Amino acid sequence: MGELFDIQLSRDRLYTQVADELQALIVDQQIKSGEKLPSERKLAESLGVSRTVVREAIRVLSDRGLLRIKPGCGTFVQDMRPQKASAQFELFLKLNKSPRATQELFEVRRPIEGQMAYLAAQRATEQDKQKLGQLVDMMARSLDDPEGYTDADVAFHTALASATQNSLFPLLLQPITEMLKAAMLLSQNVADASRLGLGFHQELLAALIRGDSEGARRVMLDHLDNAEQLVKQGASVVSDVGSHQENKEL
């Protein structure tokens, strides 16, 4: 592996340069997923830098999620599965609670899920359509069960992402799944929210089955417009109930 590390470095911020060069080797798959890096001493000798510089570079790449340090075993290139690639974004969403969270969620969902519906109508396999149909049936059976209905609803959107046959759509959708479920549960405070949502999903499924891409996109966007209003109404109901309870206690 020594020939990989024929890298030209300047003396300014050496550890960031080493980190960037190692990252380039990982991205180009010259160092492959799961592979163990040479020891700090060997890397330092190959690069002509100190072990401290190498150690700092490894720390940077570990923070970026590219390397995994196993005490007593060495440093390994991280397995970059979609779940791991999206983990930092998911953490960011959990830590950064915005007052405009609902609006921001739906602003993101429209372009992503509108295109998901469009592509799924073109590319969904018979197995995809069967799975989506089963989830719609599950939603229909769970109209009086908010948790069960929401679980089926989230699963439908996840299955739709897979039906695009584009591996990036599940990756994009996965980090917002927790927010998605919370918003859906909030909308359940509005009467007939589940029945309205079911109708949109049935229309969307019908568009997918007949291969109507534009129709599928249109139904999805109409569904998201309606869902956003229901979430806002649901939040208002919860707020009103909370205020009423506080006044009652006073």
GROMACS .gro file of C-alpha atoms in nm, residues 32 35 49 62-63 75 97 100 111 119 139 160 165 181 185 222:
model
   16
   32LYS     CA    1  -1.152   0.034   0.012
   35GLU     CA    2  -0.969  -0.189   0.480
   49VAL     CA    3   0.538   1.392   0.863
   62SER     CA    4  -1.307   0.992   1.202
   63ASP     CA    5  -1.515   1.304   1.276
   75THR     CA    6  -0.797   0.227   1.205
   97LYS     CA    7  -3.517   2.254   1.626
  100ARG     CA    8  -4.042   2.695   1.120
  111PRO     CA    9  -3.928   1.848  -0.459
  119LEU     CA   10  -4.011   0.823  -1.127
  139MET     CA   11  -5.372   0.223   0.622
  160LEU     CA   12  -4.215   0.466  -0.278
  165GLN     CA   13  -3.492   0.234  -0.841
  181LYS     CA   14  -4.380   1.051   1.168
  185LEU     CA   15  -4.916   1.198   1.430
  222ASP     CA   16  -5.172   1.790  -0.366
   0.00000   0.00000   0.00000
